[in-house]
PDB file of C-alpha atoms in Angstrom:
ATOM      1  CA  UNK A   1      -0.011  -0.022  -0.071  1.00 38.00           C
ATOM      2  CA  UNK A   2       1.338   3.714  -0.852  1.00 39.00           C
ATOM      3  CA  UNK A   3       1.774   6.194   1.698  1.00 38.00           C
ATOM      4  CA  UNK A   4      -1.043   8.267  -0.684  1.00 40.00           C
ATOM      5  CA  UNK A   5      -3.230   5.465   0.315  1.00 39.00           C
ATOM      6  CA  UNK A   6      -2.436   5.315   3.672  1.00 38.00           C
ATOM      7  CA  UNK A   7      -2.993   9.241   4.067  1.00 40.00           C
ATOM      8  CA  UNK A   8      -6.321  10.755   4.105  1.00 43.00           C
ATOM      9  CA  UNK A   9      -6.681  13.840   2.018  1.00 42.00           C
ATOM     10  CA  UNK A  10      -6.498  17.002   3.611  1.00 57.00           C
ATOM     11  CA  UNK A  11      -8.948  18.966   1.787  1.00 86.00           C
ATOM     12  CA  UNK A  12     -12.756  18.019   1.216  1.00 91.00           C
ATOM     13  CA  UNK A  13     -12.264  19.792  -1.886  1.00 91.00           C
ATOM     14  CA  UNK A  14      -9.792  17.435  -3.180  1.00 92.00           C
ATOM     15  CA  UNK A  15     -12.224  14.682  -2.602  1.00 95.00           C
ATOM     16  CA  UNK A  16     -15.311  16.286  -4.399  1.00 95.00           C
ATOM     17  CA  UNK A  17     -16.103  16.369  -8.634  1.00 95.00           C
ATOM     18  CA  UNK A  18     -19.682  17.445  -9.720  1.00 96.00           C
ATOM     19  CA  UNK A  19     -20.753  17.437  -6.446  1.00 96.00           C
ATOM     20  CA  UNK A  20     -20.020  13.440  -5.801  1.00 97.00           C
ATOM     21  CA  UNK A  21     -16.892  11.668  -4.521  1.00 97.00           C
ATOM     22  CA  UNK A  22     -14.200  11.622  -7.020  1.00 97.00           C
ATOM     23  CA  UNK A  23     -12.092   8.674  -5.076  1.00 97.00           C
ATOM     24  CA  UNK A  24     -12.680   5.285  -3.984  1.00 98.00           C
ATOM     25  CA  UNK A  25     -14.020   5.399   0.036  1.00 98.00           C
ATOM     26  CA  UNK A  26     -12.205   2.957   1.846  1.00 98.00           C
ATOM     27  CA  UNK A  27     -12.210   1.554   5.640  1.00 97.00           C
ATOM     28  CA  UNK A  28      -9.647   3.147   7.914  1.00 95.00           C
ATOM     29  CA  UNK A  29      -8.796   0.142   9.842  1.00 95.00           C
ATOM     30  CA  UNK A  30      -8.793  -2.529   7.001  1.00 96.00           C
ATOM     31  CA  UNK A  31      -8.323  -2.240   3.156  1.00 96.00           C
ATOM     32  CA  UNK A  32     -11.741  -2.868   2.684  1.00 97.00           C
ATOM     33  CA  UNK A  33     -13.647  -0.846  -0.439  1.00 98.00           C
ATOM     34  CA  UNK A  34     -16.818   1.213   0.982  1.00 97.00           C
ATOM     35  CA  UNK A  35     -17.809   2.889  -1.998  1.00 98.00           C
ATOM     36  CA  UNK A  36     -16.743   3.465  -5.342  1.00 97.00           C
ATOM     37  CA  UNK A  37     -16.441   7.040  -7.249  1.00 98.00           C
ATOM     38  CA  UNK A  38     -19.413   8.740  -8.251  1.00 97.00           C
ATOM     39  CA  UNK A  39     -21.767   6.867  -5.789  1.00 97.00           C
ATOM     40  CA  UNK A  40     -21.862   9.464  -2.988  1.00 98.00           C
ATOM     41  CA  UNK A  41     -23.058  13.026  -3.207  1.00 98.00           C
ATOM     42  CA  UNK A  42     -21.218  15.581  -0.500  1.00 98.00           C
ATOM     43  CA  UNK A  43     -23.388  16.933   2.108  1.00 97.00           C
ATOM     44  CA  UNK A  44     -22.676  19.495   4.902  1.00 97.00           C
ATOM     45  CA  UNK A  45     -24.749  18.165   7.467  1.00 97.00           C
ATOM     46  CA  UNK A  46     -24.723  17.637  11.151  1.00 97.00           C
ATOM     47  CA  UNK A  47     -25.073  14.442  12.887  1.00 96.00           C
ATOM     48  CA  UNK A  48     -23.529  12.868  16.495  1.00 95.00           C
ATOM     49  CA  UNK A  49     -21.977   9.620  15.916  1.00 95.00           C
ATOM     50  CA  UNK A  50     -21.032   7.405  18.868  1.00 94.00           C
ATOM     51  CA  UNK A  51     -17.155   6.868  19.168  1.00 91.00           C
ATOM     52  CA  UNK A  52     -15.886   4.366  16.613  1.00 87.00           C
ATOM     53  CA  UNK A  53     -15.563   0.667  18.285  1.00 78.00           C
ATOM     54  CA  UNK A  54     -15.783  -2.888  17.024  1.00 66.00           C
ATOM     55  CA  UNK A  55     -19.101  -4.397  16.811  1.00 60.00           C
ATOM     56  CA  UNK A  56     -18.405  -6.413  20.275  1.00 53.00           C
ATOM     57  CA  UNK A  57     -19.253  -3.568  22.183  1.00 50.00           C
ATOM     58  CA  UNK A  58     -17.438  -0.647  24.394  1.00 47.00           C
ATOM     59  CA  UNK A  59     -15.307  -1.851  27.222  1.00 51.00           C
ATOM     60  CA  UNK A  60     -17.519  -0.313  29.592  1.00 50.00           C
ATOM     61  CA  UNK A  61     -20.743   1.624  29.405  1.00 51.00           C
ATOM     62  CA  UNK A  62     -19.294   5.129  29.960  1.00 53.00           C
ATOM     63  CA  UNK A  63     -17.546   4.408  26.535  1.00 51.00           C
ATOM     64  CA  UNK A  64     -20.527   3.497  24.891  1.00 56.00           C
ATOM     65  CA  UNK A  65     -21.980   7.354  25.629  1.00 67.00           C
ATOM     66  CA  UNK A  66     -19.192   9.401  24.234  1.00 88.00           C
ATOM     67  CA  UNK A  67     -20.418  10.945  20.886  1.00 93.00           C
ATOM     68  CA  UNK A  68     -18.638  13.086  18.172  1.00 95.00           C
ATOM     69  CA  UNK A  69     -20.412  15.806  16.005  1.00 97.00           C
ATOM     70  CA  UNK A  70     -19.267  15.475  12.648  1.00 97.00           C
ATOM     71  CA  UNK A  71     -20.509  17.626   9.812  1.00 96.00           C
ATOM     72  CA  UNK A  72     -18.927  16.509   6.338  1.00 97.00           C
ATOM     73  CA  UNK A  73     -20.502  13.468   4.851  1.00 98.00           C
ATOM     74  CA  UNK A  74     -21.369  11.151   1.834  1.00 98.00           C
ATOM     75  CA  UNK A  75     -25.171  11.012   1.050  1.00 98.00           C
ATOM     76  CA  UNK A  76     -25.691   7.669  -0.402  1.00 98.00           C
ATOM     77  CA  UNK A  77     -29.603   7.500  -1.614  1.00 97.00           C
ATOM     78  CA  UNK A  78     -29.421   3.419  -2.644  1.00 96.00           C
ATOM     79  CA  UNK A  79     -27.919   1.192   0.002  1.00 95.00           C
ATOM     80  CA  UNK A  80     -27.270  -1.262  -2.738  1.00 96.00           C
ATOM     81  CA  UNK A  81     -24.539   1.075  -4.100  1.00 97.00           C
ATOM     82  CA  UNK A  82     -22.028   0.038  -1.155  1.00 98.00           C
ATOM     83  CA  UNK A  83     -19.334  -2.313  -1.283  1.00 97.00           C
ATOM     84  CA  UNK A  84     -18.933  -3.465   2.074  1.00 94.00           C
ATOM     85  CA  UNK A  85     -21.132  -1.950   4.588  1.00 97.00           C
ATOM     86  CA  UNK A  86     -22.687  -3.446   7.452  1.00 96.00           C
ATOM     87  CA  UNK A  87     -25.915  -2.056   9.221  1.00 96.00           C
ATOM     88  CA  UNK A  88     -26.683  -2.148  13.089  1.00 94.00           C
ATOM     89  CA  UNK A  89     -30.130  -3.047  14.759  1.00 93.00           C
ATOM     90  CA  UNK A  90     -32.485  -0.020  14.741  1.00 92.00           C
ATOM     91  CA  UNK A  91     -31.648   2.339  17.263  1.00 91.00           C
ATOM     92  CA  UNK A  92     -34.369   4.779  17.320  1.00 94.00           C
ATOM     93  CA  UNK A  93     -35.077   5.510  13.344  1.00 95.00           C
ATOM     94  CA  UNK A  94     -31.422   5.090  12.552  1.00 96.00           C
ATOM     95  CA  UNK A  95     -29.073   2.260  11.992  1.00 97.00           C
ATOM     96  CA  UNK A  96     -25.522   2.497  12.368  1.00 97.00           C
ATOM     97  CA  UNK A  97     -23.193   1.824   9.389  1.00 97.00           C
ATOM     98  CA  UNK A  98     -19.821  -0.222  10.006  1.00 97.00           C
ATOM     99  CA  UNK A  99     -17.103  -2.028   7.541  1.00 96.00           C
ATOM    100  CA  UNK A 100     -18.629  -4.943   6.733  1.00 96.00           C
ATOM    101  CA  UNK A 101     -15.003  -6.872   7.150  1.00 96.00           C
ATOM    102  CA  UNK A 102     -13.957  -5.426  10.216  1.00 95.00           C
ATOM    103  CA  UNK A 103     -16.862  -4.622  11.781  1.00 94.00           C
ATOM    104  CA  UNK A 104     -15.180  -1.114  13.029  1.00 94.00           C
ATOM    105  CA  UNK A 105     -17.787   1.626  13.465  1.00 93.00           C
ATOM    106  CA  UNK A 106     -19.803   3.610  13.265  1.00 96.00           C
ATOM    107  CA  UNK A 107     -18.495   5.024  10.117  1.00 97.00           C
ATOM    108  CA  UNK A 108     -22.225   6.941   9.480  1.00 97.00           C
ATOM    109  CA  UNK A 109     -25.537   6.220   9.511  1.00 97.00           C
ATOM    110  CA  UNK A 110     -28.715   4.980   7.991  1.00 98.00           C
ATOM    111  CA  UNK A 111     -32.037   7.172   8.377  1.00 97.00           C
ATOM    112  CA  UNK A 112     -34.921   4.566   7.913  1.00 96.00           C
ATOM    113  CA  UNK A 113     -37.795   7.076   7.206  1.00 96.00           C
ATOM    114  CA  UNK A 114     -35.753   8.702   4.199  1.00 96.00           C
ATOM    115  CA  UNK A 115     -33.898   5.156   3.284  1.00 96.00           C
ATOM    116  CA  UNK A 116     -30.866   7.289   2.791  1.00 98.00           C
ATOM    117  CA  UNK A 117     -27.297   6.730   4.431  1.00 98.00           C
ATOM    118  CA  UNK A 118     -24.526   9.340   5.395  1.00 98.00           C
ATOM    119  CA  UNK A 119     -20.753   8.130   5.449  1.00 98.00           C
ATOM    120  CA  UNK A 120     -18.632  10.350   7.440  1.00 98.00           C
ATOM    121  CA  UNK A 121     -15.505  11.648   5.602  1.00 97.00           C
ATOM    122  CA  UNK A 122     -13.714  11.716   8.899  1.00 96.00           C
ATOM    123  CA  UNK A 123     -14.637   8.273   9.651  1.00 97.00           C
ATOM    124  CA  UNK A 124     -12.949   6.698   6.325  1.00 97.00           C
ATOM    125  CA  UNK A 125      -9.998   7.219   4.038  1.00 97.00           C
ATOM    126  CA  UNK A 126     -10.059   8.215   0.055  1.00 97.00           C
ATOM    127  CA  UNK A 127      -8.055   6.580  -2.219  1.00 94.00           C
ATOM    128  CA  UNK A 128      -7.314   7.627  -6.080  1.00 85.00           C
TER     129      UNK A 128
END
């Protein structure tokens, strides 16, 4: 893996062409491809996501309650556009997204009412 592939792109503008992702979206923790170019539309919205962890659960309850406010997302309107994506059980009106291979997440959320997924740019890496 080249150093370019390991280092996330610094500028959001470098990731967008015609309002969509121009690079492949990859898991931060394993080599899994999550989304191919042109399948996510850039959206600047606010969502609070729990701190990332493996599916098996947090070490303690206090860790499970920590959240991070994120604002840059890829909007994916069709869940079948994902390459490797896992969906959690429902939590209210959302399902959290995680890498289907290493189960690290959440990297975003799926809104059950709109059937739209939002992948946080800060929780993935981008490669050419």
